[in-house]
Coordinates of C-alpha atoms in Angstrom, one line a residue:
Chain A
M320 CA -9.0 -1.8 -3.0
F321 CA -5.8 -0.2 -4.7
E322 CA -3.7 -3.1 -4.6
T323 CA -3.3 -3.5 -8.0
A324 CA -2.4 0.5 -7.9
R325 CA 0.4 -0.2 -5.8
F326 CA 1.5 -3.5 -7.2
E327 CA 1.9 -1.4 -10.7
G328 CA 2.6 2.0 -9.0
E329 CA 6.0 -0.4 -7.2
R330 CA 7.0 -1.5 -10.7
R331 CA 6.9 1.9 -12.3
L332 CA 9.0 2.9 -10.0
T333 CA 12.2 2.2 -11.4
G334 CA 11.5 3.4 -14.7
S335 CA 10.2 6.9 -13.4
V336 CA 13.4 7.3 -11.6
V337 CA 15.6 6.5 -14.6
V338 CA 13.5 9.2 -17.1
A339 CA 13.6 11.6 -13.7
V340 CA 17.3 11.2 -13.8
G341 CA 17.7 11.7 -17.3
L342 CA 15.4 14.8 -17.4
S343 CA 17.2 16.0 -14.6
A344 CA 20.6 15.6 -16.2
F345 CA 19.5 17.1 -19.3
A346 CA 17.6 20.2 -17.2
A347 CA 21.1 20.7 -15.4
M348 CA 23.1 21.0 -18.3
M349 CA 20.5 23.4 -20.1
V350 CA 20.6 25.3 -16.7
L351 CA 24.6 25.5 -16.5
I352 CA 25.1 26.2 -20.1
A353 CA 22.3 29.0 -20.3
P354 CA 24.2 32.3 -18.9
A355 CA 26.9 31.6 -21.6
I356 CA 24.2 31.0 -24.6
L357 CA 21.8 34.1 -23.2
D358 CA 24.7 36.6 -23.2
E359 CA 25.7 35.6 -26.9
F360 CA 21.7 35.4 -28.2
D361 CA 20.9 38.5 -30.4
V362 CA 17.0 38.3 -30.7
A363 CA 17.0 40.7 -33.4
E364 CA 19.2 38.9 -35.5
L365 CA 17.5 35.9 -35.0
T366 CA 14.1 36.7 -35.9
E367 CA 15.5 38.7 -39.0
S368 CA 17.3 35.3 -40.2
F369 CA 14.6 33.0 -40.4
P370 CA 11.4 33.5 -42.0
P371 CA 8.3 34.9 -39.3
A372 CA 6.6 31.4 -39.6
L373 CA 9.2 29.4 -38.1
V374 CA 10.0 32.6 -35.9
E375 CA 6.4 32.2 -34.6
A376 CA 6.4 28.3 -34.6
M377 CA 9.2 27.9 -32.8
R378 CA 8.9 30.8 -30.3
L379 CA 12.3 32.2 -31.2
D380 CA 11.6 35.9 -30.1
V381 CA 11.5 34.5 -26.1
I382 CA 14.6 32.2 -26.6
A383 CA 16.7 34.9 -25.2
T384 CA 15.7 35.2 -21.5
I385 CA 16.3 32.1 -19.1
E386 CA 12.7 31.8 -18.6
G387 CA 11.7 31.4 -22.6
F388 CA 14.9 29.2 -23.2
M389 CA 14.2 26.7 -20.4
A390 CA 10.5 26.7 -21.5
L391 CA 11.5 25.9 -25.1
E392 CA 14.6 23.6 -24.6
L393 CA 13.4 21.8 -21.7
Y394 CA 9.6 22.0 -21.2
W395 CA 8.5 22.1 -24.8
F396 CA 10.3 19.1 -25.9
G397 CA 11.0 17.6 -22.6
W398 CA 7.2 17.7 -21.4
L399 CA 5.3 17.9 -24.0
L400 CA 7.0 15.3 -26.2
V401 CA 9.4 13.0 -24.2
L402 CA 7.3 12.5 -20.6
G403 CA 4.0 13.2 -22.6
I404 CA 5.1 9.6 -24.9
Y405 CA 6.6 8.1 -21.8
V406 CA 3.3 8.3 -20.2
A407 CA 1.2 7.6 -23.2
Y408 CA 3.1 4.3 -24.0
N409 CA 3.3 3.0 -20.6
A410 CA -0.7 3.3 -20.5
A411 CA -0.8 1.9 -23.9
S412 CA 0.9 -1.2 -22.8
A413 CA -0.9 -1.2 -19.4
I414 CA -4.1 -3.5 -20.6
A415 CA -2.8 -4.6 -24.0
G416 CA 0.6 -5.8 -22.6
D417 CA -1.4 -8.1 -20.2
I418 CA -3.8 -9.2 -22.6
D419 CA -0.9 -10.5 -24.8
D420 CA 1.6 -11.9 -22.2
G421 CA -1.5 -13.8 -20.0
T422 CA -1.0 -11.7 -17.3
M423 CA -4.7 -10.3 -17.5
D424 CA -6.1 -13.9 -16.9
T425 CA -4.2 -14.2 -13.8
L426 CA -5.2 -10.8 -12.4
L427 CA -9.2 -11.3 -13.7
A428 CA -9.3 -14.9 -12.5
A429 CA -9.6 -12.6 -8.9
P430 CA -12.6 -11.1 -7.7
V431 CA -11.9 -8.0 -9.0
S432 CA -14.0 -5.6 -11.7
R433 CA -12.8 -4.8 -15.2
W434 CA -13.5 -1.3 -14.0
Q435 CA -11.0 -1.3 -11.1
V436 CA -8.2 -3.1 -12.9
L437 CA -8.3 -0.2 -15.6
F438 CA -8.9 2.6 -13.0
E439 CA -6.1 1.4 -10.5
K440 CA -3.5 0.6 -13.7
Y441 CA -4.7 4.4 -14.4
L442 CA -3.6 5.8 -11.0
S443 CA -0.1 4.0 -11.1
L444 CA 0.9 6.2 -14.0
L445 CA 0.6 9.1 -11.2
V446 CA 3.9 7.5 -10.2
P447 CA 6.3 8.5 -13.2
I448 CA 4.3 11.8 -13.5
L449 CA 4.8 12.6 -10.1
V450 CA 8.4 11.4 -9.5
V451 CA 9.6 13.5 -12.6
N452 CA 7.9 16.7 -11.9
V453 CA 9.1 16.6 -8.4
V454 CA 12.4 15.8 -8.9
V455 CA 13.0 18.5 -12.1
L456 CA 11.2 20.7 -10.4
V457 CA 13.8 21.0 -7.3
V458 CA 16.8 20.6 -9.8
V459 CA 15.6 23.5 -12.2
Y460 CA 15.0 25.5 -9.2
G461 CA 18.2 24.8 -7.5
G462 CA 20.1 25.1 -10.7
T463 CA 18.6 28.4 -11.8
Q464 CA 19.4 30.0 -8.2
L465 CA 22.9 28.4 -8.3
V466 CA 23.8 30.2 -11.8
D467 CA 22.3 33.3 -10.7
E468 CA 19.5 33.2 -13.1
P469 CA 16.6 32.9 -10.9
I470 CA 13.0 32.1 -12.6
A471 CA 10.2 32.7 -10.4
A472 CA 9.1 30.0 -8.0
A473 CA 5.4 30.3 -8.5
D474 CA 6.0 30.2 -12.2
L475 CA 8.3 27.1 -12.0
V476 CA 5.7 25.2 -9.8
A477 CA 2.9 26.0 -12.1
V478 CA 4.7 24.9 -15.1
H479 CA 5.0 21.4 -13.4
A480 CA 1.5 21.4 -11.7
L481 CA -0.3 22.2 -15.1
S482 CA 1.6 19.5 -16.9
I483 CA 0.0 16.9 -14.8
P484 CA -3.4 17.6 -16.5
Y485 CA -1.8 17.5 -19.7
L486 CA 0.1 14.0 -18.9
L487 CA -2.9 12.6 -17.5
F488 CA -4.9 13.2 -20.4
W489 CA -2.1 11.4 -22.6
G490 CA -2.6 8.6 -20.1
A491 CA -6.1 8.2 -20.3
F492 CA -5.7 8.3 -24.2
G493 CA -3.4 5.6 -23.5
M494 CA -5.6 3.5 -21.8
L495 CA -8.1 3.9 -24.4
A496 CA -5.5 2.8 -27.3
S497 CA -4.7 0.0 -24.7
V498 CA -8.3 -1.6 -24.5
L499 CA -8.9 -1.0 -28.3
A500 CA -5.9 -2.3 -29.6
P501 CA -5.4 -6.1 -30.7
R502 CA -1.8 -6.0 -29.7
R503 CA 0.2 -4.5 -27.6
V504 CA 2.6 -2.9 -30.3
V505 CA -0.6 -1.4 -32.1
A506 CA -1.9 0.3 -28.7
E507 CA 1.7 1.9 -28.2
G508 CA 2.1 2.8 -31.7
V509 CA -1.0 4.4 -31.6
A510 CA -0.5 6.4 -28.4
A511 CA 2.9 7.6 -29.3
G512 CA 1.7 8.5 -32.7
A513 CA -1.5 10.2 -31.7
L514 CA 0.8 12.5 -29.3
V515 CA 3.4 13.4 -31.8
A516 CA 0.6 14.2 -34.6
T517 CA -1.0 16.3 -32.1
F518 CA 2.0 18.0 -31.2
L519 CA 2.8 18.7 -34.6
V520 CA -0.2 20.1 -35.7
E521 CA -0.3 22.7 -33.0
T522 CA 3.0 23.5 -33.9
V523 CA 2.9 23.9 -37.4
A524 CA -0.7 25.1 -37.4
D525 CA -0.4 27.7 -34.5
G526 CA -1.2 31.2 -36.1
T527 CA -1.9 30.2 -39.6
D528 CA -5.1 29.4 -41.4
L529 CA -5.2 26.2 -40.4
D530 CA -5.3 27.2 -36.5
W531 CA -8.6 26.1 -35.6
L532 CA -6.7 22.5 -36.1
G533 CA -4.8 23.2 -32.9
L534 CA -8.1 23.1 -31.1
V535 CA -7.9 19.4 -31.1
S536 CA -4.4 19.0 -29.7
P537 CA -3.8 18.6 -26.3
T538 CA -0.3 20.6 -26.7
R539 CA -2.7 24.0 -27.2
Y540 CA -4.0 23.7 -23.5
Y541 CA -0.9 23.4 -21.9
D542 CA 1.7 26.3 -22.8
P543 CA 5.0 25.9 -21.0
V544 CA 6.3 28.9 -22.6
A545 CA 3.2 31.1 -21.9
I546 CA 3.5 29.8 -18.2
L547 CA 7.2 30.4 -17.6
T548 CA 7.7 33.8 -20.1
A549 CA 4.4 35.8 -19.1
S550 CA 2.9 33.8 -16.0
D551 CA -0.1 32.8 -18.2
Y552 CA -1.5 30.2 -16.5
N553 CA -4.2 28.5 -18.8
Y554 CA -6.6 27.2 -16.2
T555 CA -9.2 26.6 -18.4
G556 CA -6.8 24.5 -20.7
A557 CA -6.5 22.4 -17.4
A558 CA -10.1 21.8 -16.9
L559 CA -10.7 20.8 -20.4
L560 CA -8.1 18.3 -20.3
F561 CA -9.0 17.0 -17.2
A562 CA -12.7 16.7 -18.9
G563 CA -11.2 15.3 -21.7
T564 CA -8.9 12.3 -19.4
A565 CA -12.4 11.4 -17.7
V566 CA -14.2 11.1 -21.0
L567 CA -11.5 8.7 -22.2
L568 CA -11.2 7.0 -19.1
L569 CA -14.9 6.6 -19.2
A570 CA -14.9 5.0 -22.9
S571 CA -11.9 3.1 -21.8
G572 CA -13.8 1.7 -18.9
A573 CA -17.0 0.7 -20.9
W574 CA -15.2 -0.8 -23.7
F575 CA -12.8 -3.1 -21.4
A576 CA -15.8 -4.4 -19.3
R577 CA -17.5 -5.3 -22.6
R578 CA -14.7 -7.0 -24.6
D579 CA -13.3 -10.2 -24.8
V580 CA -9.9 -10.9 -23.2
Q581 CA -8.3 -13.5 -25.6
Chain B
M384 CA -27.0 -27.1 -7.2
P385 CA -24.2 -28.1 -9.6
A386 CA -21.0 -26.3 -9.5
I387 CA -21.2 -25.4 -13.2
Q388 CA -23.8 -26.0 -15.4
T389 CA -24.0 -24.9 -19.2
H390 CA -26.9 -25.0 -21.4
G391 CA -25.8 -24.6 -25.2
L392 CA -22.7 -22.5 -24.5
T393 CA -21.6 -21.2 -27.9
K394 CA -18.6 -18.9 -28.5
Y395 CA -17.2 -18.4 -31.8
Y396 CA -14.4 -15.8 -32.7
G397 CA -16.0 -14.0 -35.7
D398 CA -16.6 -17.3 -38.2
V399 CA -14.3 -19.3 -36.3
C400 CA -15.9 -21.5 -33.9
G401 CA -14.6 -22.2 -30.6
V402 CA -17.2 -24.3 -28.9
E403 CA -20.9 -24.9 -29.9
D404 CA -23.5 -26.0 -27.9
L405 CA -21.9 -27.3 -24.9
S406 CA -24.4 -28.7 -22.5
F407 CA -23.0 -30.4 -19.3
S408 CA -22.8 -29.9 -15.4
V409 CA -20.4 -30.3 -13.0
E410 CA -21.4 -31.8 -9.7
E411 CA -20.4 -30.4 -6.3
G412 CA -17.4 -32.6 -5.1
E413 CA -16.9 -33.8 -8.3
V414 CA -13.8 -34.2 -10.4
F415 CA -14.8 -33.7 -14.0
G416 CA -12.1 -34.0 -16.7
F417 CA -12.5 -32.2 -20.0
L418 CA -10.8 -34.1 -22.6
G419 CA -9.6 -33.3 -26.3
P420 CA -7.0 -32.5 -28.3
N421 CA -5.0 -29.4 -28.9
G422 CA -7.5 -26.9 -30.4
A423 CA -10.7 -28.7 -29.6
G424 CA -12.4 -25.8 -27.7
K425 CA -11.2 -26.8 -24.0
T426 CA -9.5 -23.5 -23.2
T427 CA -12.4 -21.5 -25.0
A428 CA -15.1 -23.1 -23.0
I429 CA -13.1 -22.5 -19.8
R430 CA -12.2 -18.8 -20.8
T431 CA -15.9 -18.4 -21.5
L432 CA -16.4 -19.9 -18.1
M433 CA -14.4 -17.4 -16.1
G434 CA -15.9 -14.4 -17.4
F435 CA -12.9 -13.7 -19.8
Q436 CA -15.0 -13.6 -22.9
S437 CA -18.5 -13.6 -23.6
P438 CA -20.4 -16.5 -25.0
T439 CA -22.1 -16.0 -28.4
E440 CA -25.1 -18.0 -27.5
G441 CA -26.1 -20.0 -24.7
T442 CA -25.6 -19.8 -20.9
A443 CA -23.9 -21.2 -18.3
T444 CA -24.1 -20.8 -14.1
V445 CA -20.7 -21.2 -11.9
L446 CA -21.5 -21.4 -8.4
D447 CA -25.0 -20.4 -9.3
A448 CA -23.7 -17.2 -11.0
D449 CA -24.5 -16.6 -14.6
I450 CA -21.5 -16.0 -16.5
T451 CA -22.8 -12.9 -18.3
D452 CA -23.8 -11.2 -15.1
T453 CA -20.3 -9.7 -14.4
A454 CA -21.0 -8.4 -10.9
A455 CA -22.3 -11.6 -9.6
L456 CA -19.6 -14.0 -11.2
R457 CA -17.0 -11.4 -9.9
R458 CA -18.6 -12.3 -6.7
V459 CA -18.1 -16.2 -6.9
R460 CA -14.7 -15.6 -8.4
A461 CA -13.4 -15.2 -4.6
N462 CA -14.5 -18.9 -4.3
V463 CA -13.1 -20.3 -7.5
G464 CA -9.5 -21.0 -8.6
Y465 CA -8.2 -21.1 -11.8
L466 CA -5.4 -22.1 -13.4
P467 CA -4.2 -21.2 -16.7
S468 CA -2.8 -23.3 -19.3
E469 CA 0.2 -20.9 -19.9
P470 CA 0.2 -19.1 -16.7
G471 CA 1.0 -15.4 -17.5
F472 CA 3.0 -13.5 -14.8
N473 CA 4.8 -9.9 -14.0
E474 CA 8.4 -11.4 -14.9
S475 CA 10.1 -8.4 -12.9
V476 CA 8.7 -9.0 -9.7
T477 CA 9.9 -11.7 -7.3
G478 CA 7.5 -15.0 -6.6
R479 CA 7.1 -13.6 -3.3
R480 CA 5.8 -10.2 -4.1
L481 CA 3.4 -11.6 -6.7
L482 CA 2.0 -14.2 -4.0
D483 CA 1.4 -11.2 -1.7
Y484 CA -0.2 -9.3 -4.5
H485 CA -2.5 -11.8 -5.5
G486 CA -3.1 -12.8 -1.9
S487 CA -4.3 -9.1 -1.3
L488 CA -6.7 -9.6 -4.3
R489 CA -8.5 -13.0 -3.4
G490 CA -7.6 -13.7 -0.1
D491 CA -4.6 -15.8 1.1
V492 CA -5.4 -18.7 3.8
R493 CA -3.1 -21.4 3.1
S494 CA 0.1 -20.6 0.6
D495 CA 2.4 -21.5 3.4
E496 CA 1.0 -25.1 3.5
L497 CA 0.8 -25.5 -0.5
L498 CA 4.5 -23.9 -0.8
E499 CA 5.7 -27.1 0.8
L500 CA 4.0 -29.1 -1.8
F501 CA 4.8 -27.1 -4.7
D502 CA 7.9 -24.8 -4.0
P503 CA 9.1 -22.3 -6.6
P504 CA 12.1 -20.1 -5.5
L505 CA 10.1 -17.1 -4.2
D506 CA 12.8 -14.7 -4.0
R507 CA 14.0 -15.1 -7.4
R508 CA 12.4 -13.0 -10.0
V509 CA 9.4 -14.8 -11.7
G510 CA 11.3 -14.1 -15.4
E511 CA 14.0 -16.3 -14.4
Y512 CA 11.5 -19.1 -13.4
S513 CA 11.7 -22.4 -15.7
R514 CA 8.0 -23.4 -17.1
G515 CA 7.6 -25.9 -13.9
N516 CA 8.2 -23.2 -11.4
K517 CA 5.6 -21.0 -13.2
Q518 CA 3.2 -23.8 -13.0
M519 CA 3.8 -24.4 -9.5
L520 CA 3.6 -20.4 -8.7
A521 CA 0.0 -20.5 -10.2
I522 CA -1.0 -23.8 -8.6
V523 CA -0.4 -21.6 -5.0
M524 CA -2.4 -18.8 -6.7
A525 CA -5.0 -21.1 -7.8
F526 CA -5.5 -22.7 -4.4
M527 CA -4.0 -20.1 -1.6
H528 CA -7.8 -18.8 -1.1
D529 CA -8.7 -22.2 -0.4
P530 CA -11.8 -22.0 -2.9
D531 CA -14.8 -24.5 -3.4
L532 CA -14.6 -24.8 -7.2
L533 CA -11.1 -24.9 -9.3
I534 CA -11.3 -24.8 -12.8
M535 CA -7.8 -25.6 -14.5
D536 CA -6.5 -25.7 -17.9
E537 CA -4.0 -28.7 -18.8
P538 CA -3.2 -28.2 -14.9
T539 CA 0.0 -30.8 -15.0
S540 CA 1.5 -29.1 -18.3
G541 CA 5.0 -28.0 -17.1
L542 CA 5.3 -30.3 -14.1
D543 CA 8.0 -32.7 -14.0
P544 CA 6.9 -36.4 -13.4
L545 CA 7.1 -36.5 -9.7
K546 CA 5.3 -33.0 -9.4
Q547 CA 2.5 -34.4 -11.6
E548 CA 1.9 -37.1 -9.3
E549 CA 2.2 -35.0 -6.3
F550 CA -0.4 -33.2 -8.0
L551 CA -2.8 -35.5 -9.0
E552 CA -2.6 -37.0 -5.2
F553 CA -3.2 -33.5 -4.2
I554 CA -6.4 -33.3 -6.4
R555 CA -7.6 -36.5 -4.5
A556 CA -7.2 -35.2 -1.2
E557 CA -8.8 -32.2 -1.9
Q558 CA -11.6 -34.0 -3.4
D559 CA -11.9 -35.6 -0.1
R560 CA -12.4 -32.2 1.4
G561 CA -15.3 -31.7 -0.6
K562 CA -13.9 -29.4 -3.4
T563 CA -15.2 -29.5 -7.0
F564 CA -12.7 -29.8 -9.9
F565 CA -13.4 -29.1 -13.6
F566 CA -10.1 -29.6 -15.5
S567 CA -9.1 -29.9 -19.2
S568 CA -6.6 -32.1 -20.3
H569 CA -5.5 -34.4 -23.3
I570 CA -3.7 -36.7 -21.1
L571 CA -5.5 -39.5 -21.0
S572 CA -3.8 -41.5 -17.7
E573 CA -4.2 -38.1 -15.7
V574 CA -7.7 -38.1 -16.5
R575 CA -8.2 -41.6 -15.6
K576 CA -6.4 -41.6 -12.4
V577 CA -8.4 -38.6 -11.0
C578 CA -11.8 -38.1 -12.7
D579 CA -14.8 -39.2 -11.8
R580 CA -16.6 -38.2 -15.3
I581 CA -15.2 -36.9 -18.5
G582 CA -16.7 -34.9 -21.2
I583 CA -14.6 -35.4 -24.3
I584 CA -14.7 -32.7 -26.6
R585 CA -14.1 -32.6 -30.5
E586 CA -13.9 -29.7 -32.7
G587 CA -16.0 -27.6 -30.5
R588 CA -18.5 -30.2 -29.6
L589 CA -19.2 -32.4 -26.8
V590 CA -19.1 -35.8 -28.3
E591 CA -19.1 -38.2 -25.4
L592 CA -20.0 -37.6 -21.7
E593 CA -19.2 -40.6 -19.3
D594 CA -18.2 -41.6 -16.0
V595 CA -14.8 -43.2 -16.2
A596 CA -15.3 -46.8 -14.7
S597 CA -18.0 -47.2 -17.4
L598 CA -15.9 -45.9 -20.5
I599 CA -12.9 -48.3 -19.1
D600 CA -15.2 -51.4 -19.1
R601 CA -16.5 -50.5 -22.5
S602 CA -13.1 -50.2 -24.0
G603 CA -12.3 -53.8 -22.9
K604 CA -9.3 -55.4 -22.3
T605 CA -5.9 -55.9 -24.7
V606 CA -4.7 -59.4 -24.7
R607 CA -1.7 -60.5 -26.1
A608 CA -0.4 -63.7 -26.4
N609 CA 2.8 -65.6 -27.5
I610 CA 1.7 -69.2 -28.9
G611 CA 4.0 -71.9 -30.0
G612 CA 3.7 -73.2 -33.2
S613 CA 2.0 -71.7 -35.7
V614 CA -1.7 -70.1 -35.5
T615 CA -4.2 -68.2 -37.9
A616 CA -6.4 -65.1 -36.7
A617 CA -9.1 -66.8 -37.7
E618 CA -8.6 -69.2 -34.6
F619 CA -9.3 -66.3 -32.0
E620 CA -12.3 -64.9 -33.5
I621 CA -14.1 -65.9 -30.4
E622 CA -17.0 -64.3 -28.9
G623 CA -15.9 -60.8 -27.7
A624 CA -12.7 -60.7 -29.4
H625 CA -12.0 -57.7 -31.3
D626 CA -9.1 -56.7 -34.2
V627 CA -7.3 -59.9 -33.8
T628 CA -3.7 -59.7 -35.4
V629 CA -1.2 -62.6 -35.8
S630 CA 2.3 -61.6 -36.2
G631 CA 5.5 -63.9 -36.0
G632 CA 7.2 -66.8 -36.8
P633 CA 10.5 -68.4 -35.6
G634 CA 12.5 -66.0 -33.5
S635 CA 10.6 -62.9 -34.8
T636 CA 8.0 -62.6 -32.1
E637 CA 8.4 -59.2 -30.1
S638 CA 7.4 -60.6 -27.1
A639 CA 10.2 -63.2 -27.0
G640 CA 12.5 -61.7 -24.6
D641 CA 9.7 -61.9 -21.9
A642 CA 8.7 -65.1 -22.3
P643 CA 10.5 -68.0 -20.0
E644 CA 13.5 -69.9 -22.3
V645 CA 12.2 -70.8 -25.2
D646 CA 14.1 -73.4 -27.5
G647 CA 15.5 -71.4 -30.0
D648 CA 14.2 -73.6 -33.1
E649 CA 10.9 -73.4 -32.0
E650 CA 8.2 -71.6 -33.5
S651 CA 6.3 -68.9 -31.8
T652 CA 3.4 -66.8 -33.0
S653 CA 2.2 -63.4 -31.2
V654 CA -1.6 -63.0 -31.1
S655 CA -2.8 -59.6 -30.2
F656 CA -6.5 -58.7 -30.0
T657 CA -9.0 -56.2 -27.6
Y658 CA -11.4 -58.4 -25.6
T659 CA -14.8 -57.1 -24.2
G660 CA -15.9 -60.7 -22.9
T661 CA -15.6 -62.5 -19.3
Y662 CA -12.3 -64.2 -18.6
E663 CA -13.3 -67.6 -18.7
P664 CA -14.0 -68.3 -22.0
L665 CA -11.1 -66.6 -23.1
L666 CA -8.6 -68.4 -20.8
T667 CA -10.0 -71.6 -21.6
H668 CA -9.7 -70.8 -25.5
L669 CA -6.0 -69.9 -24.8
L670 CA -5.5 -72.9 -22.6
E671 CA -6.2 -75.0 -25.9
Y672 CA -2.7 -73.7 -27.0
E673 CA 1.0 -73.6 -26.0
L674 CA 1.2 -70.8 -24.3
L675 CA 4.6 -69.0 -23.8
D676 CA 3.8 -65.7 -22.5
L677 CA 0.3 -63.7 -21.9
A678 CA -0.5 -60.2 -21.1
I679 CA -4.0 -59.1 -20.5
E680 CA -4.3 -55.3 -19.9
E681 CA -6.8 -52.7 -19.6
A682 CA -7.3 -51.3 -23.1
P683 CA -5.7 -47.9 -23.0
L684 CA -8.1 -45.1 -23.0
E685 CA -6.0 -43.7 -26.1
D686 CA -8.2 -46.4 -28.0
V687 CA -11.5 -45.2 -26.4
F688 CA -10.3 -41.8 -27.2
M689 CA -9.9 -42.4 -30.7
R690 CA -13.1 -44.0 -31.0
F691 CA -14.9 -41.0 -30.6
Y692 CA -12.5 -39.2 -33.2
G693 CA -14.0 -41.2 -35.7
D694 CA -11.6 -41.1 -38.1
H695 CA -12.0 -43.9 -40.3
D696 CA -8.3 -43.8 -41.3
A697 CA -6.6 -45.4 -38.4
E698 CA -3.1 -44.6 -39.5
A699 CA -4.0 -40.8 -40.0
V700 CA -5.5 -40.7 -36.1
V701 CA -2.4 -42.8 -34.9
E702 CA 0.0 -40.0 -36.8
R703 CA -2.4 -37.3 -35.0
V704 CA -2.5 -38.8 -31.6
E705 CA 1.4 -39.6 -31.6
N706 CA 2.3 -35.7 -32.9
G707 CA 0.2 -34.6 -30.1
R708 CA 1.9 -36.6 -27.7
E709 CA 5.5 -35.9 -28.9
E710 CA 4.0 -32.0 -28.3
T711 CA 3.1 -32.9 -24.8
E712 CA 6.1 -34.7 -23.9
A713 CA 8.4 -32.1 -25.2
G714 CA 6.6 -29.8 -22.9
D715 CA 6.0 -32.0 -20.1
N716 CA 9.5 -33.9 -20.1
G717 CA 7.3 -37.2 -21.1
G718 CA 5.8 -37.2 -17.7
E719 CA 2.4 -38.7 -18.7
E720 CA 3.9 -42.0 -20.1
T721 CA 5.6 -42.6 -16.6
G722 CA 2.2 -42.4 -15.1
D723 CA 0.3 -44.1 -17.7
D724 CA 2.5 -47.3 -17.5
E725 CA 2.3 -46.9 -13.7
T726 CA -1.4 -47.0 -13.3
R727 CA -2.4 -49.3 -16.0
D728 CA -4.3 -51.9 -14.5
T729 CA -1.6 -55.0 -15.5
E730 CA -2.4 -58.8 -15.1
T731 CA 0.5 -60.9 -16.4
A732 CA 0.5 -64.6 -16.8
D733 CA 3.5 -66.4 -17.3
V734 CA 3.3 -69.7 -18.3

């Protein structure tokens, strides 16, 4: 048990470290330039010079604080989009990629069940999720202390911790794409494309007549801006994401157990 | 209890037939060759037996587990070794790490011993492996848990001729230890060397199921004689002779080089035919002529094989078989040819 999770987890380590270093470098840069930029922001002028809908969509009203600045510059794009896509994309190639290159045959020739293979491959996604979150958390915490623009530690921990259900959801979605798609590239495209699409829907529809559309977007249930600027932790959203994750994983397992591996 | 038993096993991919109505059994301790050209359905049958895909119709059992019972099949896979035709591996890790991983999944009782025979460079990344090294790694993985049943898809592909020989020798030794083998091949010489029985598959259907010895008996001998003077084909239409061909004239016989010193002016004729009778009448008949050279060989299984393919246009068949061979040779470094010559039972008489 867990041999596959361990093996896949080890393989993901290098990529996870690379992503962690990249996002850390980006985070460090944002932290370092934050004090100078925050001084220059004139929120009133900003909000006036853009249409209200855009101000609302881009959350420009909170950008003048270190919390708002980091939430928007790092977590909104870095977590909701970049890390989300990374996880979804990796999950999508987990099964479909192995089937494409024949690795799945070698694996399924062993006395392992497909449920187990799928579940353990999914578990290995915890490696990038945890590595990137822990490393960047430390960098942002240390960095904001260093430039003397501290962010409440509890909020910082929460913004990372509550990203985990969001990322796990996209991992599960990627797994479903991976077992449904005929080929690896299709699975990867579907997973990454769905993430971008739902992100855009939530961003654009938020506060408009089409607000209800955002209900189906996972983006709605993890809001780094609210967490950092208002200490508003959406536990219900996290629970919904976990529930969605479970449903997607069960569907993936059921389909993978039945389908032909060609 | 047969190690493998199928009843009307059928697999369609949509409208495309993979295999249809396959019924056969592989007995315990037997080496069963599953023979057919590329695309005949060998891999489909094997992948269905392994449970990678479910049959459209029919049933099969592997070590008594129904292949549609995933839990039962998973349990017996602990006692089945599988060698895919194109082994796929995670290429970013070393061979050693992969062996550790797969050993932890299926158990590892003899990889050290196997690595003495099949020795891929374990400390290099699998992505850097040659085709042959990948095949050897796959062989070690298939045998490392010492399974009782081995299911192999074109097992010698990618191996150099020497390793192919070693592998076939290894199969024989494993059979002596009581192991059962079911393997597909389109290389007749290797099938002939190790198999007890063969099934020939064509366009998804089993067209022949027989033990190798009687298949060879039935296929007869190829007789090639170089005879002084001029003869006609009709003279050799003796009982048991088929497809008599006569060629040559002065200096044009193909076997002249092998013949003892022949006077340059002397006319000679090459006669060749397939012979299914006993030796005595054949030799008696031959001795009526001035025999310069004589070769009697076991008819190549290719001939038998082609017969089952039932093509009437012999040239097209030859062309297809030759193309098939070229492909194999490109992939196999021509290994099976070496093996073929070596084992063909040859009795040559120079007069």
